Short mmCIF file of N, CA, C and O in Angstrom, two decimals:
data_model
loop_
_atom_site.label_atom_id
_atom_site.label_comp_id
_atom_site.label_asym_id
_atom_site.label_seq_id
_atom_site.Cartn_x
_atom_site.Cartn_y
_atom_site.Cartn_z
N UNK A 117 -73.89 -127.99 -3.04
CA UNK A 117 -73.93 -128.20 -4.49
C UNK A 117 -73.57 -126.94 -5.25
O UNK A 117 -72.73 -126.91 -6.10
N UNK A 118 -74.18 -125.86 -4.97
CA UNK A 118 -73.97 -124.65 -5.83
C UNK A 118 -72.95 -123.71 -5.19
O UNK A 118 -72.91 -122.58 -5.50
N UNK A 119 -72.12 -124.23 -4.27
CA UNK A 119 -71.14 -123.39 -3.59
C UNK A 119 -70.06 -122.77 -4.51
O UNK A 119 -69.38 -121.87 -4.13
N UNK A 120 -69.96 -123.34 -5.68
CA UNK A 120 -68.91 -122.76 -6.66
C UNK A 120 -69.48 -121.70 -7.58
O UNK A 120 -68.83 -121.18 -8.39
N UNK A 121 -70.77 -121.44 -7.52
CA UNK A 121 -71.37 -120.42 -8.32
C UNK A 121 -71.11 -119.07 -7.71
O UNK A 121 -71.12 -118.95 -6.51
N UNK A 122 -70.87 -118.04 -8.50
CA UNK A 122 -70.44 -116.75 -7.93
C UNK A 122 -71.56 -116.03 -7.12
O UNK A 122 -71.29 -115.16 -6.35
N UNK A 123 -72.78 -116.51 -7.29
CA UNK A 123 -73.87 -115.88 -6.53
C UNK A 123 -74.29 -116.74 -5.36
O UNK A 123 -75.34 -116.45 -4.69
N UNK A 124 -73.57 -117.74 -4.99
CA UNK A 124 -73.90 -118.57 -3.84
C UNK A 124 -73.59 -117.80 -2.54
O UNK A 124 -72.83 -116.88 -2.39
N UNK A 125 -74.34 -118.24 -1.56
CA UNK A 125 -74.16 -117.66 -0.18
C UNK A 125 -74.55 -116.18 -0.19
O UNK A 125 -75.47 -115.76 -0.80
N UNK A 126 -73.74 -115.40 0.56
CA UNK A 126 -74.03 -113.93 0.68
C UNK A 126 -73.15 -113.14 -0.31
O UNK A 126 -72.37 -112.34 0.00
N UNK A 127 -73.39 -113.47 -1.56
CA UNK A 127 -72.61 -112.89 -2.63
C UNK A 127 -72.99 -111.42 -2.84
O UNK A 127 -74.12 -110.95 -2.58
N UNK A 128 -72.00 -110.60 -3.24
CA UNK A 128 -72.17 -109.31 -3.61
C UNK A 128 -71.30 -108.99 -4.87
O UNK A 128 -70.58 -109.80 -5.33
N UNK A 129 -71.39 -107.70 -5.33
CA UNK A 129 -70.63 -107.43 -6.59
C UNK A 129 -69.11 -107.62 -6.42
O UNK A 129 -68.43 -107.92 -7.35
N UNK A 130 -68.61 -107.41 -5.13
CA UNK A 130 -67.18 -107.53 -4.96
C UNK A 130 -66.82 -109.01 -5.04
O UNK A 130 -65.76 -109.41 -5.61
N UNK A 131 -67.63 -109.89 -4.46
CA UNK A 131 -67.32 -111.37 -4.53
C UNK A 131 -67.41 -111.88 -5.98
O UNK A 131 -66.65 -112.75 -6.39
N UNK A 132 -68.35 -111.30 -6.70
CA UNK A 132 -68.48 -111.74 -8.15
C UNK A 132 -67.27 -111.20 -8.90
O UNK A 132 -66.72 -111.93 -9.71
N UNK A 133 -66.83 -110.01 -8.67
CA UNK A 133 -65.61 -109.50 -9.26
C UNK A 133 -64.48 -110.35 -8.90
O UNK A 133 -63.64 -110.67 -9.84
N UNK A 134 -64.30 -110.78 -7.72
CA UNK A 134 -63.25 -111.68 -7.27
C UNK A 134 -63.34 -113.01 -8.07
O UNK A 134 -62.28 -113.57 -8.42
N UNK A 135 -64.54 -113.52 -8.20
CA UNK A 135 -64.72 -114.76 -8.97
C UNK A 135 -64.21 -114.59 -10.38
O UNK A 135 -63.47 -115.37 -10.95
N UNK A 136 -64.62 -113.47 -11.05
CA UNK A 136 -64.17 -113.27 -12.39
C UNK A 136 -62.63 -113.05 -12.46
O UNK A 136 -61.97 -113.59 -13.35
N UNK A 137 -62.07 -112.39 -11.51
CA UNK A 137 -60.64 -112.19 -11.40
C UNK A 137 -59.92 -113.53 -11.23
O UNK A 137 -58.85 -113.81 -11.79
N UNK A 138 -60.41 -114.29 -10.35
CA UNK A 138 -59.81 -115.68 -10.10
C UNK A 138 -59.77 -116.45 -11.31
O UNK A 138 -58.74 -117.21 -11.56
N UNK A 139 -60.73 -116.38 -12.21
CA UNK A 139 -60.76 -117.22 -13.45
C UNK A 139 -60.23 -116.41 -14.62
O UNK A 139 -60.26 -116.90 -15.77
N UNK A 140 -59.66 -115.24 -14.37
CA UNK A 140 -59.05 -114.46 -15.43
C UNK A 140 -60.02 -113.92 -16.53
O UNK A 140 -59.62 -113.76 -17.67
N UNK A 141 -61.26 -113.64 -16.12
CA UNK A 141 -62.26 -113.23 -17.10
C UNK A 141 -62.29 -111.73 -17.26
O UNK A 141 -62.62 -111.01 -16.34
N UNK A 142 -61.93 -111.28 -18.45
CA UNK A 142 -62.07 -109.88 -18.78
C UNK A 142 -63.56 -109.61 -19.16
O UNK A 142 -64.40 -110.41 -19.04
N UNK A 143 -63.83 -108.34 -19.61
CA UNK A 143 -65.21 -107.90 -19.85
C UNK A 143 -65.89 -108.80 -20.85
O UNK A 143 -67.06 -109.21 -20.57
N UNK A 144 -65.26 -109.16 -21.92
CA UNK A 144 -65.96 -109.91 -22.94
C UNK A 144 -66.30 -111.29 -22.42
O UNK A 144 -67.42 -111.85 -22.64
N UNK A 145 -65.45 -111.91 -21.68
CA UNK A 145 -65.69 -113.30 -21.12
C UNK A 145 -66.61 -113.18 -19.97
O UNK A 145 -67.35 -114.23 -19.71
N UNK A 146 -66.63 -112.11 -19.22
CA UNK A 146 -67.61 -112.00 -18.22
C UNK A 146 -69.05 -111.99 -18.83
O UNK A 146 -70.00 -112.58 -18.29
N UNK A 147 -69.16 -111.18 -19.89
CA UNK A 147 -70.49 -111.22 -20.48
C UNK A 147 -70.84 -112.62 -21.08
O UNK A 147 -71.99 -113.08 -20.96
N UNK A 148 -69.90 -113.25 -21.64
CA UNK A 148 -70.08 -114.66 -22.12
C UNK A 148 -70.60 -115.63 -20.97
O UNK A 148 -71.49 -116.36 -21.12
N UNK A 149 -69.91 -115.42 -19.80
CA UNK A 149 -70.28 -116.20 -18.61
C UNK A 149 -71.70 -115.84 -18.22
O UNK A 149 -72.54 -116.64 -17.95
N UNK A 150 -71.99 -114.54 -18.16
CA UNK A 150 -73.28 -114.08 -17.75
C UNK A 150 -74.31 -114.59 -18.74
O UNK A 150 -75.38 -115.00 -18.33
N UNK A 151 -74.06 -114.48 -19.98
CA UNK A 151 -75.00 -114.91 -21.04
C UNK A 151 -75.40 -116.40 -20.92
O UNK A 151 -76.50 -116.77 -21.11
N UNK A 152 -74.39 -117.26 -20.49
CA UNK A 152 -74.62 -118.67 -20.29
C UNK A 152 -75.75 -118.83 -19.19
O UNK A 152 -76.66 -119.57 -19.36
N UNK A 153 -75.57 -118.13 -18.08
CA UNK A 153 -76.53 -118.18 -16.98
C UNK A 153 -77.88 -117.64 -17.43
O UNK A 153 -78.92 -118.16 -17.08
N UNK A 154 -77.82 -116.49 -18.13
CA UNK A 154 -79.07 -115.88 -18.60
C UNK A 154 -79.88 -116.84 -19.43
O UNK A 154 -81.08 -117.01 -19.30
N UNK A 155 -79.21 -117.43 -20.48
CA UNK A 155 -79.94 -118.34 -21.35
C UNK A 155 -80.47 -119.60 -20.57
O UNK A 155 -81.55 -120.11 -20.85
N UNK A 156 -79.65 -120.06 -19.63
CA UNK A 156 -80.03 -121.21 -18.87
C UNK A 156 -81.33 -120.81 -18.03
O UNK A 156 -82.35 -121.57 -18.03
N UNK A 157 -81.32 -119.65 -17.36
CA UNK A 157 -82.48 -119.26 -16.61
C UNK A 157 -83.69 -119.02 -17.51
O UNK A 157 -84.81 -119.43 -17.14
N UNK A 158 -83.46 -118.31 -18.57
CA UNK A 158 -84.57 -118.02 -19.51
C UNK A 158 -85.21 -119.31 -19.98
O UNK A 158 -86.43 -119.46 -20.04
N UNK A 159 -84.45 -120.24 -20.39
CA UNK A 159 -84.90 -121.54 -20.89
C UNK A 159 -85.74 -122.22 -19.80
O UNK A 159 -86.79 -122.87 -20.10
N UNK A 160 -85.16 -122.23 -18.58
CA UNK A 160 -85.85 -122.87 -17.44
C UNK A 160 -87.27 -122.26 -17.21
O UNK A 160 -88.23 -122.91 -17.00
N UNK A 161 -87.30 -120.91 -17.25
CA UNK A 161 -88.57 -120.25 -17.04
C UNK A 161 -89.56 -120.56 -18.14
O UNK A 161 -90.70 -120.75 -17.88
N UNK A 162 -89.08 -120.53 -19.36
CA UNK A 162 -90.00 -120.78 -20.52
C UNK A 162 -90.62 -122.24 -20.46
O UNK A 162 -91.68 -122.49 -20.95
N UNK A 163 -89.88 -123.15 -19.89
CA UNK A 163 -90.28 -124.50 -19.85
C UNK A 163 -91.17 -124.91 -18.62
O UNK A 163 -91.85 -125.90 -18.60
N UNK A 164 -91.18 -124.02 -17.58
CA UNK A 164 -91.98 -124.27 -16.41
C UNK A 164 -93.20 -123.42 -16.49
O UNK A 164 -93.14 -122.17 -16.56
N UNK A 165 -94.41 -124.02 -16.52
CA UNK A 165 -95.62 -123.20 -16.70
C UNK A 165 -95.84 -122.13 -15.62
O UNK A 165 -96.26 -120.98 -15.96
N UNK A 166 -95.58 -122.41 -14.38
CA UNK A 166 -95.77 -121.44 -13.34
C UNK A 166 -94.74 -120.25 -13.50
O UNK A 166 -95.09 -119.09 -13.40
N UNK A 167 -93.51 -120.63 -13.72
CA UNK A 167 -92.46 -119.56 -13.85
C UNK A 167 -92.74 -118.74 -15.14
O UNK A 167 -92.45 -117.57 -15.14
N UNK A 168 -93.18 -119.43 -16.17
CA UNK A 168 -93.42 -118.68 -17.41
C UNK A 168 -94.51 -117.61 -17.21
O UNK A 168 -94.30 -116.55 -17.66
N UNK A 169 -95.45 -118.01 -16.47
CA UNK A 169 -96.57 -117.06 -16.19
C UNK A 169 -96.09 -115.86 -15.31
O UNK A 169 -96.48 -114.72 -15.55
N UNK A 170 -95.29 -116.16 -14.39
CA UNK A 170 -94.87 -115.12 -13.39
C UNK A 170 -93.58 -114.38 -13.76
O UNK A 170 -93.46 -113.20 -13.36
N UNK A 171 -92.64 -115.03 -14.39
CA UNK A 171 -91.33 -114.49 -14.60
C UNK A 171 -90.87 -114.21 -16.05
O UNK A 171 -89.84 -113.57 -16.26
N UNK A 172 -91.64 -114.79 -17.02
CA UNK A 172 -91.18 -114.60 -18.43
C UNK A 172 -90.99 -113.14 -18.85
O UNK A 172 -90.08 -112.86 -19.55
N UNK A 173 -91.89 -112.23 -18.45
CA UNK A 173 -91.65 -110.78 -18.79
C UNK A 173 -90.33 -110.26 -18.35
O UNK A 173 -89.80 -109.34 -18.98
N UNK A 174 -89.79 -110.80 -17.29
CA UNK A 174 -88.47 -110.31 -16.82
C UNK A 174 -87.32 -110.68 -17.78
O UNK A 174 -86.22 -110.14 -17.65
N UNK A 175 -87.59 -111.70 -18.63
CA UNK A 175 -86.58 -112.12 -19.61
C UNK A 175 -86.79 -111.58 -21.04
O UNK A 175 -86.28 -112.02 -22.00
N UNK A 176 -87.71 -110.60 -21.13
CA UNK A 176 -88.01 -109.99 -22.39
C UNK A 176 -86.91 -109.12 -22.94
O UNK A 176 -86.75 -108.93 -24.15
N UNK A 177 -86.04 -108.68 -22.02
CA UNK A 177 -84.90 -107.83 -22.41
C UNK A 177 -83.62 -108.44 -21.81
O UNK A 177 -83.68 -108.98 -20.71
N UNK A 178 -82.52 -108.25 -22.50
CA UNK A 178 -81.20 -108.63 -22.02
C UNK A 178 -80.44 -107.41 -21.74
O UNK A 178 -80.48 -106.44 -22.51
N UNK A 179 -79.69 -107.37 -20.63
CA UNK A 179 -79.60 -108.37 -19.57
C UNK A 179 -80.76 -108.25 -18.60
O UNK A 179 -81.55 -107.36 -18.57
N UNK A 180 -80.79 -109.15 -17.66
CA UNK A 180 -81.86 -109.31 -16.68
C UNK A 180 -81.57 -108.41 -15.47
O UNK A 180 -80.37 -108.22 -15.11
N UNK A 181 -82.63 -107.88 -14.90
CA UNK A 181 -82.50 -107.31 -13.56
C UNK A 181 -82.60 -105.84 -13.47
O UNK A 181 -82.56 -105.11 -14.46
N UNK A 182 -82.71 -105.34 -12.26
CA UNK A 182 -82.92 -103.90 -12.01
C UNK A 182 -81.66 -103.12 -12.30
O UNK A 182 -81.64 -101.92 -12.51
N UNK A 183 -80.50 -103.76 -12.33
CA UNK A 183 -79.20 -103.01 -12.56
C UNK A 183 -78.76 -103.25 -14.06
O UNK A 183 -77.59 -102.92 -14.35
N UNK A 184 -79.59 -103.80 -14.84
CA UNK A 184 -79.21 -104.07 -16.23
C UNK A 184 -78.75 -102.78 -16.94
O UNK A 184 -79.39 -101.71 -16.84
N UNK A 185 -77.64 -102.83 -17.57
CA UNK A 185 -77.07 -101.76 -18.38
C UNK A 185 -76.61 -100.60 -17.52
O UNK A 185 -76.31 -99.54 -18.06
N UNK A 186 -76.48 -100.78 -16.23
CA UNK A 186 -76.04 -99.65 -15.38
C UNK A 186 -74.57 -100.00 -14.96
O UNK A 186 -74.23 -101.12 -14.58
N UNK A 187 -73.75 -99.03 -15.15
CA UNK A 187 -72.29 -99.17 -14.77
C UNK A 187 -71.97 -98.67 -13.37
O UNK A 187 -71.01 -99.07 -12.81
N UNK A 188 -72.81 -97.77 -12.83
CA UNK A 188 -72.62 -97.18 -11.53
C UNK A 188 -71.15 -96.64 -11.50
O UNK A 188 -70.71 -96.06 -12.39
N UNK A 189 -70.52 -96.92 -10.37
CA UNK A 189 -69.08 -96.48 -10.25
C UNK A 189 -68.18 -97.64 -10.42
O UNK A 189 -67.05 -97.68 -9.98
N UNK A 190 -68.59 -98.65 -11.15
CA UNK A 190 -67.86 -99.89 -11.35
C UNK A 190 -66.85 -99.80 -12.43
O UNK A 190 -66.08 -100.80 -12.65
N UNK A 191 -66.81 -98.72 -13.14
CA UNK A 191 -65.76 -98.55 -14.22
C UNK A 191 -65.72 -99.75 -15.18
O UNK A 191 -64.71 -100.38 -15.32
N UNK A 192 -66.85 -99.96 -15.82
CA UNK A 192 -67.10 -100.89 -16.83
C UNK A 192 -67.01 -102.36 -16.31
O UNK A 192 -66.58 -103.25 -17.00
N UNK A 193 -67.52 -102.52 -15.17
CA UNK A 193 -67.63 -103.86 -14.60
C UNK A 193 -69.09 -104.15 -14.28
O UNK A 193 -69.37 -104.64 -13.16
N UNK A 194 -69.99 -103.84 -15.18
CA UNK A 194 -71.39 -104.05 -14.94
C UNK A 194 -71.81 -105.53 -14.81
O UNK A 194 -72.80 -105.83 -14.16
N UNK A 195 -71.01 -106.42 -15.28
CA UNK A 195 -71.34 -107.87 -15.26
C UNK A 195 -71.28 -108.43 -13.87
O UNK A 195 -71.86 -109.44 -13.54
N UNK A 196 -70.65 -107.71 -12.97
CA UNK A 196 -70.65 -108.13 -11.55
C UNK A 196 -72.04 -107.89 -10.92
O UNK A 196 -72.63 -108.79 -10.32
N UNK A 197 -72.63 -106.72 -11.15
CA UNK A 197 -73.92 -106.35 -10.58
C UNK A 197 -75.03 -107.03 -11.29
O UNK A 197 -75.98 -107.57 -10.59
N UNK A 198 -74.92 -107.21 -12.54
CA UNK A 198 -76.02 -107.96 -13.29
C UNK A 198 -76.01 -109.42 -12.91
O UNK A 198 -77.03 -110.00 -12.82
N UNK A 199 -74.83 -109.93 -12.68
CA UNK A 199 -74.80 -111.39 -12.19
C UNK A 199 -75.40 -111.56 -10.87
O UNK A 199 -76.04 -112.55 -10.58
N UNK A 200 -75.26 -110.57 -9.96
CA UNK A 200 -75.93 -110.71 -8.62
C UNK A 200 -77.46 -110.71 -8.89
O UNK A 200 -78.13 -111.49 -8.24
N UNK A 201 -78.03 -109.79 -9.68
CA UNK A 201 -79.46 -109.70 -9.94
C UNK A 201 -79.98 -111.08 -10.46
O UNK A 201 -80.86 -111.67 -9.93
N UNK A 202 -79.24 -111.57 -11.49
CA UNK A 202 -79.70 -112.79 -12.10
C UNK A 202 -79.41 -114.00 -11.13
O UNK A 202 -80.24 -114.89 -10.97
N UNK A 203 -78.34 -113.97 -10.48
CA UNK A 203 -77.98 -115.05 -9.55
C UNK A 203 -78.91 -115.15 -8.38
O UNK A 203 -79.25 -116.30 -7.97
N UNK A 204 -79.39 -114.00 -7.85
CA UNK A 204 -80.44 -114.10 -6.82
C UNK A 204 -81.70 -114.79 -7.30
O UNK A 204 -82.28 -115.56 -6.57
N UNK A 205 -82.07 -114.47 -8.50
CA UNK A 205 -83.30 -115.17 -9.10
C UNK A 205 -83.00 -116.71 -9.22
O UNK A 205 -83.85 -117.51 -8.80
N UNK A 206 -81.84 -117.07 -9.80
CA UNK A 206 -81.52 -118.47 -9.95
C UNK A 206 -81.43 -119.15 -8.59
O UNK A 206 -81.99 -120.20 -8.43
N UNK A 207 -80.78 -118.55 -7.63
CA UNK A 207 -80.60 -119.11 -6.29
C UNK A 207 -81.89 -119.27 -5.55
O UNK A 207 -82.15 -120.30 -4.94
N UNK A 208 -82.75 -118.30 -5.69
CA UNK A 208 -84.02 -118.33 -4.93
C UNK A 208 -85.15 -119.08 -5.64
O UNK A 208 -86.06 -119.55 -4.95
N UNK A 209 -85.21 -119.07 -6.93
CA UNK A 209 -86.35 -119.63 -7.71
C UNK A 209 -86.01 -120.90 -8.43
O UNK A 209 -86.72 -121.91 -8.32
N UNK A 210 -84.95 -120.93 -9.19
CA UNK A 210 -84.63 -122.10 -10.01
C UNK A 210 -84.01 -123.24 -9.28
O UNK A 210 -84.47 -124.41 -9.39
N UNK A 211 -82.91 -122.95 -8.54
CA UNK A 211 -82.20 -124.06 -7.88
C UNK A 211 -83.11 -124.85 -6.94
O UNK A 211 -83.02 -126.06 -6.89
N UNK A 212 -83.98 -124.21 -6.16
CA UNK A 212 -84.82 -125.02 -5.29
C UNK A 212 -85.77 -125.99 -6.03
O UNK A 212 -86.32 -126.92 -5.48
N UNK A 213 -86.03 -125.64 -7.28
CA UNK A 213 -86.98 -126.52 -8.09
C UNK A 213 -86.25 -127.67 -8.71
O UNK A 213 -86.87 -128.61 -9.22
N UNK A 214 -84.90 -127.69 -8.75
CA UNK A 214 -84.15 -128.74 -9.32
C UNK A 214 -83.94 -129.88 -8.32
O UNK A 214 -83.81 -129.73 -7.21
N UNK A 215 -83.95 -131.10 -9.00
CA UNK A 215 -83.67 -132.27 -8.17
C UNK A 215 -82.16 -132.46 -8.12
O UNK A 215 -81.39 -131.70 -8.81
N UNK A 216 -81.70 -133.46 -7.37
CA UNK A 216 -80.28 -133.62 -7.17
C UNK A 216 -79.51 -133.95 -8.49
O UNK A 216 -78.39 -133.39 -8.71
N UNK A 217 -80.15 -134.75 -9.31
CA UNK A 217 -79.52 -135.06 -10.59
C UNK A 217 -79.32 -133.82 -11.45
O UNK A 217 -78.24 -133.61 -12.09
N UNK A 218 -80.39 -133.01 -11.51
CA UNK A 218 -80.28 -131.81 -12.30
C UNK A 218 -79.22 -130.83 -11.76
O UNK A 218 -78.49 -130.18 -12.57
N UNK A 219 -79.14 -130.78 -10.49
CA UNK A 219 -78.09 -129.87 -9.87
C UNK A 219 -76.68 -130.39 -10.18
O UNK A 219 -75.72 -129.62 -10.45
N UNK A 220 -76.49 -131.73 -10.15
CA UNK A 220 -75.21 -132.33 -10.55
C UNK A 220 -74.86 -131.99 -12.00
O UNK A 220 -73.73 -131.64 -12.34
N UNK A 221 -75.84 -132.13 -12.85
CA UNK A 221 -75.59 -131.86 -14.32
C UNK A 221 -75.26 -130.34 -14.48
O UNK A 221 -74.32 -129.97 -15.18
N UNK A 222 -75.95 -129.47 -13.78
CA UNK A 222 -75.66 -128.03 -13.78
C UNK A 222 -74.24 -127.77 -13.35
O UNK A 222 -73.58 -127.00 -13.95
N UNK A 223 -73.92 -128.33 -12.17
CA UNK A 223 -72.53 -128.10 -11.73
C UNK A 223 -71.50 -128.60 -12.68
O UNK A 223 -70.41 -127.90 -12.94
N UNK A 224 -71.68 -129.76 -13.30
CA UNK A 224 -70.76 -130.31 -14.29
C UNK A 224 -70.66 -129.35 -15.46
O UNK A 224 -69.57 -129.05 -15.94
N UNK A 225 -71.79 -128.92 -16.00
CA UNK A 225 -71.79 -127.96 -17.20
C UNK A 225 -71.12 -126.65 -16.83
O UNK A 225 -70.37 -126.11 -17.68
N UNK A 226 -71.32 -126.19 -15.59
CA UNK A 226 -70.74 -125.03 -15.15
C UNK A 226 -69.17 -125.11 -15.11
O UNK A 226 -68.47 -124.25 -15.52
N UNK A 227 -68.70 -126.25 -14.62
CA UNK A 227 -67.27 -126.46 -14.64
C UNK A 227 -66.65 -126.54 -16.00
O UNK A 227 -65.59 -125.97 -16.23
N UNK A 228 -67.37 -127.20 -16.86
CA UNK A 228 -66.98 -127.19 -18.34
C UNK A 228 -66.83 -125.86 -18.92
O UNK A 228 -65.93 -125.49 -19.62
N UNK A 229 -67.85 -125.02 -18.61
CA UNK A 229 -67.92 -123.63 -19.09
C UNK A 229 -66.66 -122.83 -18.57
O UNK A 229 -66.03 -122.13 -19.33
N UNK A 230 -66.38 -123.01 -17.29
CA UNK A 230 -65.28 -122.29 -16.70
C UNK A 230 -63.90 -122.68 -17.35
O UNK A 230 -63.09 -121.87 -17.60
N UNK A 231 -63.77 -124.02 -17.64
CA UNK A 231 -62.58 -124.51 -18.28
C UNK A 231 -62.42 -123.86 -19.62
O UNK A 231 -61.34 -123.37 -20.04
N UNK A 232 -63.51 -123.82 -20.40
CA UNK A 232 -63.54 -123.25 -21.68
C UNK A 232 -63.18 -121.73 -21.67
O UNK A 232 -62.40 -121.22 -22.44
N UNK A 233 -63.81 -121.02 -20.76
CA UNK A 233 -63.50 -119.58 -20.61
C UNK A 233 -62.09 -119.29 -20.18
O UNK A 233 -61.54 -118.31 -20.61
N UNK A 234 -61.59 -120.11 -19.29
CA UNK A 234 -60.18 -119.92 -18.86
C UNK A 234 -59.20 -120.15 -20.02
O UNK A 234 -58.19 -119.42 -20.07
N UNK A 235 -59.52 -121.05 -20.87
CA UNK A 235 -58.73 -121.33 -22.08
C UNK A 235 -58.82 -120.08 -23.00
O UNK A 235 -57.78 -119.62 -23.50
N UNK A 236 -59.92 -119.49 -23.20
CA UNK A 236 -60.11 -118.28 -23.96
C UNK A 236 -59.37 -117.09 -23.31
O UNK A 236 -58.82 -116.35 -24.04
N UNK A 237 -59.40 -117.08 -22.03
CA UNK A 237 -58.73 -116.01 -21.27
C UNK A 237 -57.24 -116.01 -21.56
O UNK A 237 -56.64 -114.94 -21.46
N UNK A 238 -56.66 -117.16 -21.78
CA UNK A 238 -55.24 -117.22 -22.02
C UNK A 238 -54.80 -116.48 -23.28
O UNK A 238 -53.73 -115.97 -23.41
N UNK A 239 -55.77 -116.42 -24.26
CA UNK A 239 -55.42 -115.72 -25.49
C UNK A 239 -55.67 -114.26 -25.45
O UNK A 239 -55.14 -113.46 -26.24
N UNK A 240 -56.55 -113.83 -24.49
CA UNK A 240 -56.81 -112.43 -24.31
C UNK A 240 -56.91 -112.07 -22.84
O UNK A 240 -57.99 -111.96 -22.25
N UNK A 241 -55.76 -112.01 -22.15
CA UNK A 241 -55.73 -111.78 -20.64
C UNK A 241 -56.40 -110.53 -20.30
O UNK A 241 -56.34 -109.51 -21.06
N UNK A 242 -57.02 -110.46 -19.12
CA UNK A 242 -57.65 -109.21 -18.69
C UNK A 242 -56.62 -108.20 -18.34
O UNK A 242 -55.51 -108.50 -17.91
N UNK A 243 -56.93 -106.98 -18.56
CA UNK A 243 -55.95 -105.94 -18.26
C UNK A 243 -55.73 -105.77 -16.76
O UNK A 243 -56.57 -106.16 -15.93
N UNK A 244 -54.52 -105.35 -16.34
CA UNK A 244 -54.24 -105.17 -14.94
C UNK A 244 -55.14 -104.20 -14.28
O UNK A 244 -55.64 -103.25 -14.87
N UNK A 245 -55.39 -104.37 -13.00
CA UNK A 245 -56.18 -103.43 -12.20
C UNK A 245 -55.37 -102.11 -12.12
O UNK A 245 -54.26 -102.11 -11.87
N UNK A 246 -56.15 -100.97 -12.39
CA UNK A 246 -55.47 -99.72 -12.25
C UNK A 246 -55.05 -99.36 -10.84
O UNK A 246 -55.48 -100.02 -9.90
N UNK A 247 -54.24 -98.33 -10.74
CA UNK A 247 -53.68 -97.93 -9.44
C UNK A 247 -54.85 -97.60 -8.46
O UNK A 247 -54.80 -97.92 -7.29
N UNK A 248 -55.86 -96.90 -8.94
CA UNK A 248 -57.08 -96.62 -8.14
C UNK A 248 -58.03 -97.79 -8.54
O UNK A 248 -58.53 -97.87 -9.61
N UNK A 249 -58.27 -98.63 -7.55
CA UNK A 249 -59.03 -99.82 -7.83
C UNK A 249 -60.43 -99.54 -8.31
O UNK A 249 -60.98 -98.49 -8.18
N UNK A 250 -61.04 -100.63 -8.84
CA UNK A 250 -62.41 -100.49 -9.43
C UNK A 250 -63.45 -100.10 -8.45
O UNK A 250 -64.46 -99.58 -8.79
N UNK A 251 -63.34 -100.53 -7.19
CA UNK A 251 -64.47 -100.32 -6.27
C UNK A 251 -64.23 -99.16 -5.35
O UNK A 251 -64.87 -99.11 -4.32
N UNK A 252 -63.34 -98.31 -5.66
CA UNK A 252 -63.15 -97.02 -4.90
C UNK A 252 -64.08 -96.01 -5.42
O UNK A 252 -64.19 -95.84 -6.66
N UNK A 253 -64.68 -95.21 -4.55
CA UNK A 253 -65.49 -94.13 -4.95
C UNK A 253 -64.56 -92.98 -5.29
O UNK A 253 -63.78 -92.60 -4.43
N UNK A 254 -64.56 -92.49 -6.47
CA UNK A 254 -63.70 -91.37 -6.79
C UNK A 254 -64.47 -90.13 -7.23
O UNK A 254 -65.56 -90.20 -7.64
#
């Protein structure tokens, strides 16, 4: 079901970067994509009494996760790392609590979001990758 989400399987920041690249998402659209997942997770946590008690404080600040607002050596590609942090939470905590119908709705909404973002990307294409790639330690 969730095989099309960038945090599915053994995802890492490089696979998330590839996902963003495949869909033509520059930094602004990467954050928009991340924000969609963040709001979805936050809403789910707030509506579930157990999750609200245990995880609501983690959503007190945006973005979510231990790598929030850190750029590391990613050269302005923080949304790869923050998506991994949030995605691990969604994959491990939220998705298992969803029934099959909820998962189908989530996948449908996700596909719609990607179509919308890809349309937006056509009006503001992402800049080309520099000669020294983003994931090289320099």
